[in-house]
Each structure stands twice: as C-alpha cells, then as structure tokens.
CSV table of C-alpha atoms in Angstrom, one decimal:
chain,number,residue,atom,x,y,z
A,1,MET,CA,19.3,-37.4,18.8
A,2,LEU,CA,16.0,-38.8,17.6
A,3,LYS,CA,14.1,-36.1,19.1
A,4,HIS,CA,16.1,-33.4,17.4
A,5,ARG,CA,15.9,-35.3,14.0
A,6,ALA,CA,12.1,-35.4,14.2
A,7,ARG,CA,11.9,-31.8,14.9
A,8,ALA,CA,14.3,-31.0,12.2
A,9,VAL,CA,12.3,-33.0,9.7
A,10,MET,CA,9.1,-31.2,10.9
A,11,LEU,CA,10.8,-27.8,10.2
A,12,LEU,CA,12.0,-28.9,6.9
A,13,ILE,CA,8.5,-30.0,5.8
A,14,ILE,CA,7.0,-26.8,7.0
A,15,ALA,CA,9.6,-24.6,5.2
A,16,ALA,CA,9.1,-26.6,2.0
A,17,ALA,CA,5.3,-26.1,2.3
A,18,ILE,CA,5.9,-22.4,2.8
A,19,GLY,CA,8.2,-22.2,-0.2
A,20,TYR,CA,5.5,-24.0,-2.3
A,21,PHE,CA,2.9,-21.5,-1.1
A,22,VAL,CA,5.1,-18.6,-2.2
A,23,TYR,CA,5.6,-20.2,-5.6
A,24,ALA,CA,2.0,-21.4,-6.2
A,25,SER,CA,0.4,-18.2,-5.1
A,26,GLU,CA,2.2,-16.2,-7.8
A,27,GLN,CA,0.3,-17.9,-10.5
A,28,SER,CA,-2.2,-15.8,-12.5
A,29,GLY,CA,-5.5,-15.4,-10.7
A,30,SER,CA,-4.3,-15.8,-7.2
A,31,SER,CA,-5.4,-13.4,-4.6
A,32,LYS,CA,-2.1,-13.8,-2.7
A,33,GLN,CA,0.4,-12.3,-5.2
A,34,PHE,CA,3.0,-9.9,-4.0
A,35,HIS,CA,1.6,-6.4,-3.5
A,36,LEU,CA,3.9,-4.3,-5.6
A,37,GLY,CA,4.4,-0.5,-5.1
A,38,LEU,CA,4.0,2.1,-7.7
A,39,ASP,CA,7.6,2.1,-8.6
A,40,LEU,CA,7.5,-1.6,-9.4
A,41,SER,CA,3.9,-2.0,-10.9
A,42,GLY,CA,3.8,1.1,-12.8
A,43,GLY,CA,1.3,3.8,-12.5
A,44,THR,CA,0.9,7.6,-11.8
A,45,HIS,CA,2.1,9.6,-8.9
A,46,LEU,CA,0.5,13.0,-8.3
A,47,VAL,CA,1.3,15.7,-5.8
A,48,TYR,CA,-1.0,18.7,-5.1
A,49,LYS,CA,-0.6,21.7,-3.2
A,50,ALA,CA,-3.5,22.5,-0.9
A,51,ASP,CA,-4.6,26.2,-0.6
A,52,ILE,CA,-5.4,26.8,2.9
A,53,SER,CA,-5.0,30.5,3.0
A,54,LYS,CA,-8.6,31.1,3.5
A,55,LEU,CA,-9.0,28.7,6.3
A,56,ALA,CA,-8.9,29.4,9.9
A,57,THR,CA,-6.0,27.6,11.7
A,58,THR,CA,-8.4,25.5,13.7
A,59,ASP,CA,-10.2,24.3,10.6
A,60,ILE,CA,-7.0,23.2,8.6
A,61,SER,CA,-6.8,19.6,10.0
A,62,ASP,CA,-10.5,18.7,9.5
A,63,SER,CA,-10.5,20.3,6.1
A,64,MET,CA,-7.4,18.3,5.0
A,65,ILE,CA,-9.2,15.1,6.4
A,66,SER,CA,-12.2,15.9,4.3
A,67,LEU,CA,-10.1,16.6,1.2
A,68,ARG,CA,-8.5,13.3,1.5
A,69,ASP,CA,-11.8,11.4,1.9
A,70,VAL,CA,-13.3,13.2,-1.1
A,71,VAL,CA,-10.4,12.5,-3.3
A,72,GLU,CA,-10.3,8.8,-2.0
A,73,ASN,CA,-13.9,8.4,-2.9
A,74,ARG,CA,-13.2,9.8,-6.4
A,75,VAL,CA,-10.2,7.6,-6.9
A,76,ASN,CA,-12.1,4.5,-5.7
A,77,GLN,CA,-14.4,5.0,-8.8
A,78,PHE,CA,-11.5,4.4,-11.1
A,79,GLY,CA,-11.4,0.8,-10.2
A,80,VAL,CA,-7.7,1.0,-9.4
A,81,SER,CA,-6.3,-1.7,-7.2
A,82,GLU,CA,-4.9,-0.4,-3.9
A,83,PRO,CA,-4.7,3.3,-4.7
A,84,LEU,CA,-2.9,5.6,-2.1
A,85,VAL,CA,-4.3,8.9,-1.0
A,86,GLN,CA,-2.7,10.8,1.8
A,87,THR,CA,-2.0,14.3,3.0
A,88,GLU,CA,1.4,15.6,4.1
A,89,GLN,CA,2.4,18.4,6.1
A,90,ALA,CA,5.8,20.0,5.1
A,91,ALA,CA,8.5,21.1,7.5
A,92,ALA,CA,7.7,23.8,10.0
A,93,LEU,CA,10.0,26.2,8.1
A,94,SER,CA,7.8,26.2,5.2
A,95,SER,CA,5.2,28.9,4.8
A,96,LYS,CA,1.7,28.2,5.9
A,97,GLU,CA,0.3,28.3,2.2
A,98,SER,CA,2.8,25.5,1.0
A,99,ALA,CA,2.9,23.5,4.1
A,100,TYR,CA,0.1,21.0,3.1
A,101,LYS,CA,0.2,18.6,0.2
A,102,LEU,CA,-2.1,15.9,-1.1
A,103,ILE,CA,-0.3,12.8,-2.6
A,104,VAL,CA,-2.2,10.4,-4.8
A,105,GLU,CA,-0.7,7.2,-6.3
A,106,LEU,CA,-2.6,5.2,-8.8
A,107,PRO,CA,-1.0,1.8,-9.6
A,108,GLY,CA,-1.7,0.8,-13.3
A,109,VAL,CA,-2.9,4.1,-14.4
A,110,THR,CA,-0.7,5.6,-16.9
A,111,ASP,CA,-3.0,8.5,-18.3
A,112,ALA,CA,-1.8,11.2,-15.8
A,113,GLU,CA,-3.7,13.9,-17.6
A,114,GLU,CA,-7.1,12.2,-17.3
A,115,ALA,CA,-6.3,11.1,-13.7
A,116,ALA,CA,-5.4,14.7,-12.7
A,117,ARG,CA,-8.6,16.0,-14.4
A,118,SER,CA,-10.7,13.5,-12.6
A,119,ILE,CA,-9.3,14.2,-9.2
A,120,GLY,CA,-9.3,17.9,-9.4
A,121,ALA,CA,-12.6,18.4,-11.2
A,122,THR,CA,-15.3,20.3,-9.4
A,123,PRO,CA,-18.5,20.2,-11.5
A,124,SER,CA,-20.8,23.2,-11.2
A,125,LEU,CA,-24.5,22.1,-11.7
A,126,GLU,CA,-27.1,24.8,-11.9
A,127,PHE,CA,-30.8,24.9,-12.8
A,128,LYS,CA,-32.0,28.2,-14.4
A,129,LEU,CA,-35.4,29.2,-15.6
A,130,VAL,CA,-36.7,30.9,-18.7
A,131,THR,CA,-40.2,31.7,-19.6
A,132,ALA,CA,-41.9,30.3,-22.7
A,133,ASP,CA,-42.7,34.0,-23.9
A,134,ALA,CA,-39.0,34.9,-23.6
A,135,MET,CA,-38.0,31.9,-25.4
A,136,ARG,CA,-40.5,32.6,-28.4
A,137,SER,CA,-39.4,36.3,-28.5
A,138,PHE,CA,-35.7,35.1,-28.7
A,139,GLN,CA,-36.3,32.7,-31.4
A,140,ALA,CA,-38.2,35.3,-33.4
A,141,SER,CA,-35.2,37.7,-33.2
A,142,LEU,CA,-32.5,35.4,-34.2
A,143,THR,CA,-31.9,37.2,-37.5
A,144,GLU,CA,-31.2,40.5,-35.7
A,145,PHE,CA,-27.9,39.4,-34.1
A,146,ALA,CA,-24.8,40.4,-36.0
A,147,SER,CA,-22.7,37.5,-34.9
A,148,THR,CA,-23.0,34.2,-33.3
A,149,SER,CA,-21.3,35.5,-30.1
A,150,GLU,CA,-23.9,38.2,-29.7
A,151,GLN,CA,-26.7,35.5,-30.2
A,152,GLN,CA,-25.1,33.3,-27.6
A,153,ALA,CA,-24.8,36.2,-25.1
A,154,ALA,CA,-28.5,37.1,-25.6
A,155,TYR,CA,-29.5,33.4,-25.2
A,156,MET,CA,-27.7,33.1,-21.8
A,157,GLU,CA,-29.3,36.3,-20.5
A,158,LEU,CA,-32.7,34.7,-20.8
A,159,PHE,CA,-32.0,32.2,-18.1
A,160,LYS,CA,-32.6,33.3,-14.4
A,161,SER,CA,-31.2,31.6,-11.3
A,162,THR,CA,-33.5,29.5,-9.3
A,163,GLY,CA,-31.1,28.8,-6.4
A,164,LEU,CA,-31.3,25.0,-7.2
A,165,ASN,CA,-27.6,23.7,-7.7
A,166,GLY,CA,-25.4,20.6,-7.4
A,167,SER,CA,-25.2,21.0,-3.7
A,168,MET,CA,-28.8,20.0,-3.3
A,169,VAL,CA,-28.3,16.8,-5.2
A,170,ALA,CA,-28.0,13.8,-2.7
A,171,ARG,CA,-26.8,11.2,-5.4
A,172,THR,CA,-26.8,10.5,-9.1
A,173,ASN,CA,-27.1,7.3,-11.0
A,174,LEU,CA,-26.4,6.1,-14.5
A,175,GLU,CA,-29.6,5.2,-16.4
A,176,PHE,CA,-30.8,4.6,-19.8
A,177,ASN,CA,-33.7,6.0,-21.9
A,178,THR,CA,-36.2,3.2,-22.3
A,179,THR,CA,-37.1,4.5,-25.8
A,180,THR,CA,-33.7,5.5,-27.3
A,181,ASN,CA,-31.4,3.6,-25.0
A,182,GLN,CA,-29.2,6.7,-24.6
A,183,PRO,CA,-27.4,7.1,-21.4
A,184,ILE,CA,-29.0,9.7,-19.0
A,185,VAL,CA,-28.0,10.9,-15.5
A,186,GLY,CA,-30.7,10.3,-12.8
A,187,LEU,CA,-30.8,12.8,-10.0
A,188,VAL,CA,-32.1,12.4,-6.4
A,189,PHE,CA,-32.3,15.6,-4.5
A,190,THR,CA,-31.9,16.3,-0.8
A,191,ASN,CA,-34.8,17.3,1.3
A,192,GLU,CA,-34.1,20.9,0.7
A,193,GLY,CA,-33.5,20.3,-3.0
A,194,ARG,CA,-36.7,18.2,-3.3
A,195,ASP,CA,-38.9,21.0,-1.8
A,196,LEU,CA,-37.3,23.7,-4.0
A,197,PHE,CA,-37.5,21.6,-7.1
A,198,ALA,CA,-41.2,20.9,-6.5
A,199,LYS,CA,-41.9,24.6,-6.0
A,200,ILE,CA,-40.1,25.4,-9.2
A,201,THR,CA,-41.9,22.8,-11.3
A,202,LYS,CA,-45.3,23.5,-9.8
A,203,GLU,CA,-45.1,27.3,-10.4
A,204,ASN,CA,-43.4,27.1,-13.8
A,205,ILE,CA,-45.4,24.5,-16.0
A,206,GLY,CA,-45.1,25.3,-19.6
A,207,ASN,CA,-41.7,27.2,-19.1
A,208,TYR,CA,-38.2,25.9,-19.6
A,209,LEU,CA,-35.8,24.8,-16.9
A,210,GLY,CA,-32.3,24.9,-18.2
A,211,ILE,CA,-29.7,22.4,-16.8
A,212,PHE,CA,-26.3,24.0,-16.9
A,213,LEU,CA,-23.0,22.1,-16.2
A,214,ASP,CA,-19.9,24.2,-15.7
A,215,GLY,CA,-21.7,27.2,-17.3
A,216,LYS,CA,-22.9,25.3,-20.4
A,217,ASP,CA,-26.5,24.3,-21.1
A,218,ILE,CA,-26.6,20.6,-21.6
A,219,SER,CA,-30.4,20.1,-21.6
A,220,VAL,CA,-33.4,22.7,-21.6
A,221,PRO,CA,-36.5,20.6,-21.1
A,222,VAL,CA,-40.0,22.0,-20.9
A,223,ILE,CA,-41.7,21.5,-17.5
A,224,ARG,CA,-44.8,19.6,-18.2
A,225,ASP,CA,-45.9,18.7,-14.7
A,226,ALA,CA,-45.0,19.4,-11.1
A,227,ILE,CA,-42.4,16.9,-9.9
A,228,LEU,CA,-42.9,16.2,-6.1
A,229,ASP,CA,-40.7,13.1,-5.6
A,230,GLY,CA,-37.4,14.9,-5.6
A,231,LYS,CA,-36.1,13.0,-8.7
A,232,GLY,CA,-35.1,14.3,-12.0
A,233,GLN,CA,-33.0,13.5,-15.0
A,234,ILE,CA,-30.3,15.0,-17.3
A,235,SER,CA,-30.6,13.8,-20.8
A,236,GLY,CA,-27.9,15.6,-22.7
A,237,ALA,CA,-26.2,14.0,-25.6
A,238,PHE,CA,-23.8,11.7,-23.4
A,239,THR,CA,-21.7,8.9,-24.3
A,240,ILE,CA,-21.6,6.2,-21.7
A,241,ASP,CA,-18.2,7.3,-20.5
A,242,GLU,CA,-19.2,10.9,-20.3
A,243,ALA,CA,-22.5,10.0,-18.3
A,244,LYS,CA,-20.3,7.8,-15.9
A,245,ARG,CA,-17.8,10.6,-15.5
A,246,LEU,CA,-20.7,13.2,-14.7
A,247,VAL,CA,-22.2,10.7,-12.2
A,248,ARG,CA,-18.9,10.2,-10.4
A,249,ASP,CA,-18.0,13.9,-10.3
A,250,LEU,CA,-21.6,14.9,-9.0
A,251,ASN,CA,-21.7,12.1,-6.4
A,252,TYR,CA,-18.5,13.4,-4.7
A,253,GLY,CA,-19.2,17.1,-5.0
A,254,ALA,CA,-16.8,20.0,-4.8
A,255,LEU,CA,-13.4,19.7,-3.0
A,256,PRO,CA,-13.4,21.2,0.5
A,257,VAL,CA,-10.0,22.7,-0.1
A,258,PRO,CA,-8.7,24.1,-3.5
A,259,ILE,CA,-5.8,22.1,-4.7
A,260,THR,CA,-3.2,22.8,-7.6
A,261,LEU,CA,-1.3,20.0,-9.2
A,262,ILE,CA,2.6,20.6,-8.7
A,263,SER,CA,4.1,17.3,-9.7
A,264,THR,CA,3.2,14.4,-12.0
A,265,GLN,CA,5.2,11.3,-12.3
A,266,THR,CA,4.3,8.5,-14.6
A,267,ILE,CA,6.0,5.1,-14.2
A,268,GLY,CA,5.6,2.6,-17.1
A,269,PRO,CA,5.1,-1.1,-16.2
A,270,SER,CA,8.2,-2.1,-18.2
A,271,LEU,CA,10.5,0.1,-16.0
A,272,GLY,CA,9.0,-1.4,-12.9
A,273,GLN,CA,9.5,-5.0,-14.4
A,274,VAL,CA,13.3,-4.0,-15.0
A,275,ALA,CA,13.5,-3.1,-11.2
A,276,VAL,CA,11.8,-6.4,-10.2
A,277,SER,CA,14.2,-8.5,-12.5
A,278,GLY,CA,17.2,-6.7,-11.2
A,279,GLY,CA,16.1,-7.2,-7.5
A,280,ILE,CA,15.6,-10.9,-8.1
A,281,LYS,CA,19.0,-11.2,-9.8
A,282,ALA,CA,20.6,-9.4,-7.0
A,283,GLY,CA,19.0,-11.5,-4.4
A,284,ILE,CA,20.0,-14.8,-6.0
A,285,ILE,CA,23.7,-13.7,-6.4
A,286,ALA,CA,23.7,-12.4,-2.9
A,287,PHE,CA,22.5,-15.9,-1.5
A,288,ILE,CA,25.0,-17.7,-3.7
A,289,ILE,CA,28.0,-15.7,-2.5
A,290,ILE,CA,26.9,-16.0,1.1
A,291,ALA,CA,26.2,-19.7,0.7
A,292,ILE,CA,29.7,-20.3,-0.8
A,293,PHE,CA,31.4,-18.3,2.0
A,294,LEU,CA,29.4,-20.1,4.8
A,295,ILE,CA,30.2,-23.5,3.5
A,296,ILE,CA,33.9,-23.0,2.8
A,297,TRP,CA,34.6,-21.2,6.1
A,298,TYR,CA,32.2,-22.8,8.5
A,299,ARG,CA,31.8,-26.3,6.9
A,300,LEU,CA,29.0,-28.3,8.4
A,301,PRO,CA,27.5,-25.5,10.5
A,302,GLY,CA,27.9,-23.2,7.4
A,303,PHE,CA,25.8,-25.7,5.4
A,304,ILE,CA,23.2,-25.7,8.2
A,305,ALA,CA,23.2,-21.9,8.1
A,306,VAL,CA,22.5,-22.0,4.3
A,307,ILE,CA,19.5,-24.1,4.8
A,308,ALA,CA,18.3,-21.8,7.7
A,309,LEU,CA,18.9,-18.9,5.3
A,310,ALA,CA,16.7,-20.5,2.7
A,311,CYS,CA,13.9,-20.9,5.4
A,312,TYR,CA,14.4,-17.2,6.2
A,313,ILE,CA,13.9,-16.2,2.6
A,314,ALA,CA,10.8,-18.4,2.3
A,315,LEU,CA,9.2,-17.1,5.5
A,316,ASN,CA,9.9,-13.5,4.5
A,317,LEU,CA,8.3,-13.9,1.2
A,318,ALA,CA,5.3,-15.5,2.7
A,319,ILE,CA,5.0,-12.7,5.2
A,320,PHE,CA,5.0,-10.2,2.3
A,321,LYS,CA,2.0,-12.0,0.9
A,322,ILE,CA,-0.2,-12.8,3.8
A,323,GLY,CA,0.6,-9.8,6.2
A,324,VAL,CA,3.0,-9.4,9.0
A,325,SER,CA,0.9,-10.1,12.0
A,326,PRO,CA,-0.8,-13.3,11.2
A,327,ALA,CA,2.3,-14.8,9.7
A,328,LEU,CA,4.5,-14.0,12.8
A,329,LEU,CA,1.9,-15.2,15.1
A,330,VAL,CA,2.2,-18.7,13.4
A,331,ILE,CA,6.0,-18.5,13.5
A,332,VAL,CA,6.0,-17.5,17.3
A,333,LEU,CA,3.7,-20.3,18.3
A,334,PHE,CA,5.5,-22.9,16.2
A,335,PHE,CA,9.1,-22.0,17.3
A,336,GLY,CA,7.8,-21.4,20.8
A,337,ILE,CA,6.8,-25.0,21.0
A,338,LEU,CA,10.0,-26.4,19.4
A,339,SER,CA,12.1,-24.3,21.7
A,340,MET,CA,10.4,-25.3,25.0
A,341,THR,CA,13.5,-27.1,26.3
A,342,TRP,CA,15.9,-24.3,25.3
A,343,HIS,CA,17.4,-21.3,26.9
A,344,LYS,CA,14.6,-19.3,28.9
A,345,GLY,CA,16.1,-16.1,27.5
A,346,PHE,CA,15.3,-17.1,24.0
A,347,LEU,CA,11.7,-17.9,25.0
A,348,PHE,CA,11.5,-14.4,26.6
A,349,GLY,CA,12.7,-12.8,23.5
A,350,ILE,CA,10.2,-14.3,21.1
A,351,PRO,CA,7.2,-12.4,22.4
A,352,ILE,CA,9.1,-9.3,23.0
A,353,SER,CA,10.2,-9.1,19.4
A,354,TYR,CA,6.6,-9.9,18.3
A,355,ILE,CA,5.3,-7.1,20.5
A,356,LEU,CA,7.8,-4.6,19.1
A,357,LEU,CA,6.9,-5.5,15.6
A,358,MET,CA,3.2,-4.9,16.4
A,359,LEU,CA,4.0,-1.3,17.2
A,360,VAL,CA,4.6,-0.8,13.5
A,361,PRO,CA,1.5,0.9,12.0
A,362,GLY,CA,-0.1,-1.3,9.3
A,363,ALA,CA,1.5,-4.5,10.6
A,364,LEU,CA,-1.8,-6.3,10.0
A,365,ASN,CA,-1.8,-5.8,6.2
A,366,PRO,CA,0.3,-7.5,3.5
A,367,VAL,CA,3.6,-5.8,2.9
A,368,THR,CA,3.7,-3.5,-0.2
A,369,LEU,CA,7.0,-4.1,-2.0
A,370,THR,CA,8.8,-1.1,-3.3
A,371,ALA,CA,12.3,-0.9,-4.9
A,372,THR,CA,13.7,0.3,-1.6
A,373,GLY,CA,11.9,-2.6,0.1
A,374,ILE,CA,13.6,-5.0,-2.3
A,375,ALA,CA,16.8,-3.5,-1.4
A,376,ALA,CA,16.3,-3.8,2.3
A,377,PHE,CA,15.3,-7.5,1.8
A,378,ILE,CA,18.6,-8.2,-0.1
A,379,LEU,CA,20.4,-6.4,2.6
A,380,SER,CA,18.6,-8.5,5.2
A,381,ILE,CA,19.8,-11.7,3.6
A,382,GLY,CA,23.3,-10.7,4.6
A,383,MET,CA,22.3,-9.5,8.1
A,384,ALA,CA,20.4,-12.9,8.7
A,385,VAL,CA,23.7,-14.8,9.0
A,386,ASP,CA,25.1,-12.5,11.5
A,387,ALA,CA,23.6,-14.4,14.5
A,388,ASN,CA,24.9,-17.6,12.9
A,389,ILE,CA,28.4,-16.2,12.6
A,390,LEU,CA,28.3,-15.1,16.3
A,391,ILE,CA,27.3,-18.6,17.3
A,392,PHE,CA,29.8,-20.3,15.2
A,393,GLU,CA,32.6,-18.2,16.3
A,394,ARG,CA,31.6,-18.7,19.9
A,395,MET,CA,31.6,-22.6,19.2
A,396,LYS,CA,35.1,-22.4,17.7
A,397,GLU,CA,36.3,-20.7,21.0
A,398,GLU,CA,34.8,-23.5,23.1
A,399,LEU,CA,36.2,-26.2,20.8
A,400,ALA,CA,39.6,-24.5,21.0
A,401,ARG,CA,39.5,-24.8,24.8
A,402,GLY,CA,39.2,-28.5,24.4
A,403,LYS,CA,35.3,-29.0,25.0
A,404,GLY,CA,33.4,-31.6,23.3
A,405,ILE,CA,31.3,-30.9,20.2
A,406,TRP,CA,27.7,-31.0,21.7
A,407,GLU,CA,29.0,-29.0,24.7
A,408,SER,CA,30.6,-26.4,22.6
A,409,MET,CA,27.4,-26.1,20.5
A,410,HIS,CA,25.2,-25.6,23.7
A,411,GLU,CA,27.7,-22.9,24.9
A,412,GLY,CA,27.8,-21.3,21.5
A,413,PHE,CA,24.1,-20.8,21.3
A,414,ASP,CA,23.6,-19.9,25.0
A,415,ARG,CA,26.4,-17.3,25.2
A,416,ALA,CA,25.7,-15.7,21.8
A,417,TRP,CA,21.9,-15.4,22.4
A,418,LEU,CA,22.2,-12.2,24.7
A,419,SER,CA,24.2,-10.4,22.0
A,420,ILE,CA,21.9,-11.4,19.3
A,421,ARG,CA,18.8,-10.4,21.3
A,422,ASP,CA,20.2,-7.0,22.3
A,423,SER,CA,21.5,-6.1,18.7
A,424,ASN,CA,18.3,-7.2,17.0
A,425,THR,CA,16.1,-5.4,19.5
A,426,SER,CA,18.0,-2.1,18.9
A,427,SER,CA,17.6,-2.7,15.1
A,428,ILE,CA,13.9,-3.3,15.5
A,429,ILE,CA,13.4,-0.1,17.5
A,430,THR,CA,15.4,1.9,15.0
A,431,GLY,CA,13.3,0.5,12.1
A,432,ILE,CA,10.1,1.3,14.0
A,433,ILE,CA,11.2,4.9,14.5
A,434,LEU,CA,12.2,5.2,10.9
A,435,TYR,CA,8.8,3.9,9.8
A,436,THR,CA,6.8,6.0,12.1
A,437,PHE,CA,8.5,9.3,11.2
A,438,GLY,CA,9.4,8.5,7.6
A,439,SER,CA,7.6,11.1,5.3
A,440,THR,CA,7.8,9.0,2.1
A,441,ALA,CA,7.1,5.6,0.7
A,442,VAL,CA,10.8,5.2,0.0
A,443,ILE,CA,11.7,5.4,3.7
A,444,THR,CA,8.7,3.6,5.1
A,445,GLY,CA,9.0,0.8,2.6
A,446,PHE,CA,12.6,0.2,3.5
A,447,ALA,CA,11.8,0.4,7.2
A,448,LEU,CA,9.1,-2.1,7.2
A,449,VAL,CA,10.9,-4.8,5.3
A,450,PHE,CA,14.0,-4.2,7.4
A,451,VAL,CA,12.0,-4.7,10.7
A,452,VAL,CA,10.3,-7.8,9.3
A,453,GLY,CA,13.6,-9.3,8.2
A,454,VAL,CA,15.3,-8.6,11.5
A,455,VAL,CA,12.4,-10.4,13.5
A,456,VAL,CA,12.3,-13.4,11.2
A,457,SER,CA,16.1,-13.7,11.3
A,458,MET,CA,15.8,-14.1,15.1
A,459,PHE,CA,13.7,-17.3,14.5
A,460,THR,CA,15.5,-18.9,11.6
A,461,ALA,CA,19.2,-18.0,12.6
A,462,ILE,CA,18.7,-19.4,16.1
A,463,THR,CA,15.8,-22.0,16.0
A,464,ALA,CA,16.3,-23.5,12.6
A,465,SER,CA,20.1,-23.5,12.8
A,466,ARG,CA,19.9,-25.0,16.3
A,467,LEU,CA,17.4,-27.7,15.3
A,468,LEU,CA,19.2,-28.8,12.2
A,469,LEU,CA,22.7,-28.5,13.7
A,470,PHE,CA,21.9,-30.7,16.6
A,471,ALA,CA,20.0,-33.2,14.4
A,472,VAL,CA,23.2,-33.8,12.3
A,473,ALA,CA,26.0,-33.1,14.5
A,474,PRO,CA,28.2,-36.2,15.7
A,475,ALA,CA,28.2,-36.9,19.4
A,476,LYS,CA,31.7,-38.3,19.4
A,477,THR,CA,34.7,-36.0,19.2
A,478,SER,CA,37.5,-36.8,16.8
A,479,ARG,CA,39.8,-34.9,14.4
A,480,LEU,CA,37.4,-35.4,11.6
A,481,THR,CA,34.2,-34.3,13.4
A,482,THR,CA,36.0,-31.4,15.0
A,483,PHE,CA,37.2,-30.2,11.6
A,484,LEU,CA,33.6,-30.4,10.3
A,485,ILE,CA,32.1,-28.6,13.3
A,486,SER,CA,34.8,-25.9,13.6
A,487,ASN,CA,35.6,-23.0,11.4
A,488,GLY,CA,38.5,-21.2,9.8
A,489,PHE,CA,42.1,-22.6,10.1
A,490,ILE,CA,42.8,-22.3,13.6
A,491,LYS,CA,44.5,-25.3,15.2
A,492,LEU,CA,42.1,-27.1,17.6
A,493,LYS,CA,42.5,-29.4,20.4
A,494,THR,CA,40.6,-32.6,20.6
A,495,LYS,CA,39.1,-34.1,23.7
A,496,HIS,CA,40.1,-37.7,24.1
C-alpha cells in the first residue's frame, strides 16, 4: 500500500509540474507557446497553378522542387513565423496542366495582394548601352517630337543590349550612399557577369550604361572608369522599402516554373481567436460532463478516472508545445519504470505504441494546432476514458462473482489490457495512414492530434488510473467499500 501511495504522489507531482509548464509557457515572450495554424492565428492562404506544359515529363518533379525552394526563400524574407510552402499534385484524373499546385500559407500576413505580388514577382534586370554622341543628338532634337510618347519611344531606341542581365548577378545587398544617405542596391556579379561587365566598362568609357528593371530605366550613369572587380550599384530614387524589395527579388531570381494565382484566402486574427475561444469552451464543457458521468456512475474509480483524465489533458497540451517525440520518450521511460511490476503485456505495448507514433512524419516537431486539431483533441477527451470504462466494467463483473476488491482490480486491469491494446493500436495505424495520405492541413492536423491522443491515453488511462486506484482502494471488503469500488446499480455479492 505504501509503495503504491508513494508512486501515486510522484505521479501527481509530475502531472502538476507539467500543468504548470503548460500555463507558464503561454505567457508573453515564451518560446514554447502553442503553435497555431493559419486558421487560428490568422494570415493568408495562397494557391497557385503551376504551368508545366513546356516541361518534359522527366523534368517536372525537379522543377517543382526548385519552384518550392525559390518561393520558400522569398517567403523567408518576409520575416513571417513558420510559413508553409508546399507543392501538391492533384488526382490522376486531372489534366497534366492542372495537376500541379503550389500552396503558400503565411501566418500573420493579412495583405494578400502584396504577398501574392512578392511571391510571383520575376524582376527583369538588363544593362544597355548608349553612346555619348547618340545621347547628345537625342537631347538636341527634343523639340522635334510631336508628343511625349514619340519622344519616349525614340529614347528607348537609343539603348542597345549588352547581353548583361540579372541572371549574371550573384547577389545583391542593401547599401546607403555615403554622401546623401539614400538607399542604393549593391550588385555582385557572377564570374561570367564580372568578365562581361569589365569588358563593357573598359570599352565604353564616357558612354552611358542604362540599368533597366522590368523594361524601365531606373538609372543611366556615365561610365567613368573600367570596373574590374565585378561589383556595381543601382542608385535609383528608391525608398528603403523599395530597395529592400528589389534586393529580395533579385537575390532569388526568376521562378523555374510559371505560376498563376487561382485562390486567395485571408483569415483575420479575430476570426481565429473566436475559433480558439470556442474550442476552449467546448473542451471545458466536455471535461465537466464526462467528469460528472464518471463520478456518478463509477464512484471512486470514476473519481480516479477524472484525475487521470486531467493528467491526460496536461500531457497532451505539453506535447503540443515541445514536440511529439521528446515528450513521449519521457512518458515511456517514466511509466515504464513505474510499471515494472505490472503485467508484461503492458510493458510490451509501451515501446510498440511509441514506435508506431514515430512513423508519423514530422513527429519530432511541435504540433501545429488547427481548428480540426482542436476538434480531434476534444474528441480524444471522450475516447481517453474508454479504457477506464472497459476496466471498470470488468472489475464490476469480478466483484459480482464475489471476488475481493484488490483481486477484482487486478483482474479488471489484466483482462481489459489486451482489448485496449488492440483497439488503440488499430486506431494509431488508421491515424498514421490518414496523416500520410491526407492532402490538406485539415486532414493531417486532425490525424496527428488524434494519434497523439490515443498514445497518451494508453499511458494515463492505464498507468495513472492503476497507480491512483491501488493507492486509495481499501484492502478489506465490505458493503460500503464494495459500493465505492463497483459501478452502476447491479446488486453485488460481498466476500465474508
């Protein structure tokens, strides 16, 4: 009895510590706050159609991977916390041209138009030459043009392509003019670009080198000296934001696959807060109703089950914060030690459940909670007591046969374990399949929380309930103690 009570106290202390961690880590500034999905935190959801009509079938996979990487690099420049960029292949019945999509989720970003522009932008940077004589001749004939459009067309015809363009730029940097403090864009050319830039500047001293972005001249400096180090500057009349955007777009170049925006969804943070508040309220109501039923119908074991259910909720919430794998490893080791004297089948089931969960992709990461994930968690609260009900009903049968309290509890846990293990293992396998083949965050979010809930319930419903029940259950059998341990209204025999 003393051994059971010591273990029960240890369990309650650890559960309380975990509960405090869940509460304290939600304070502002903590790095362990819940990771909320786009539907809860608010943000922008963009879906693009990838045009692969000009790609060979063998190049499609690599091109889509390159597209994802380029867009991911662009998105990372937004400073968004935990953006999601992924490609998706539609069902086989779809046509080739519409079979591939790019999905981008940007939590906290509500300007969908700017986000779409930044993701799909493909800046065109060109360097063109115009001789000093041609420029002087043009300036002398300005009064001869009948309209501004004719003047602009004649001006553009002055510039001749040099072959130097944005594809030969290795990287760009935001810099500031040391005299005017105006933002400028610093260029570093590739080896090919450096050699061509050096040749152009060496052979055209005194001429003009026009820098064109998306067909518009943004700077037309005079070449004063040969530039041999492969570095240059774009000093248009930029604001800081414009210069930053140009640096970002030039750094990550053109998209390897043309994309077209086909769907935009913006979710305000207030809507996500409503979903979170509703989920919390539903969870509290579900817990209270389940607790009342357990205590009324199962009495003392029901009260113990409520405590185990509270441990289950605390453990789940902690796992959502710190990640599936490290959290469950701690649980496995802790409850493995506590259960060393228990049924060998239970000890075998602990590592099996853990190994099955590790098959879930992304199990090493904190769980991102979505609206469907919250729904799965609330559903799992009810499912978490299934094992307890099986055990308690089995205990009732043993008590009805006239067995003692402790003997009935041992038989209840031992005989119910195989059914609990098999049903939960089947649920875990189903959840893993659902997660693996789910094509949307709605499905995968539900599946991951469901699997985590099933695995954790195998620990709390069996170990926590067993520890606590054996710590408080009376050893002697009487009508009062039998009433407290039994359930329902069946007439029981007592052992004298």
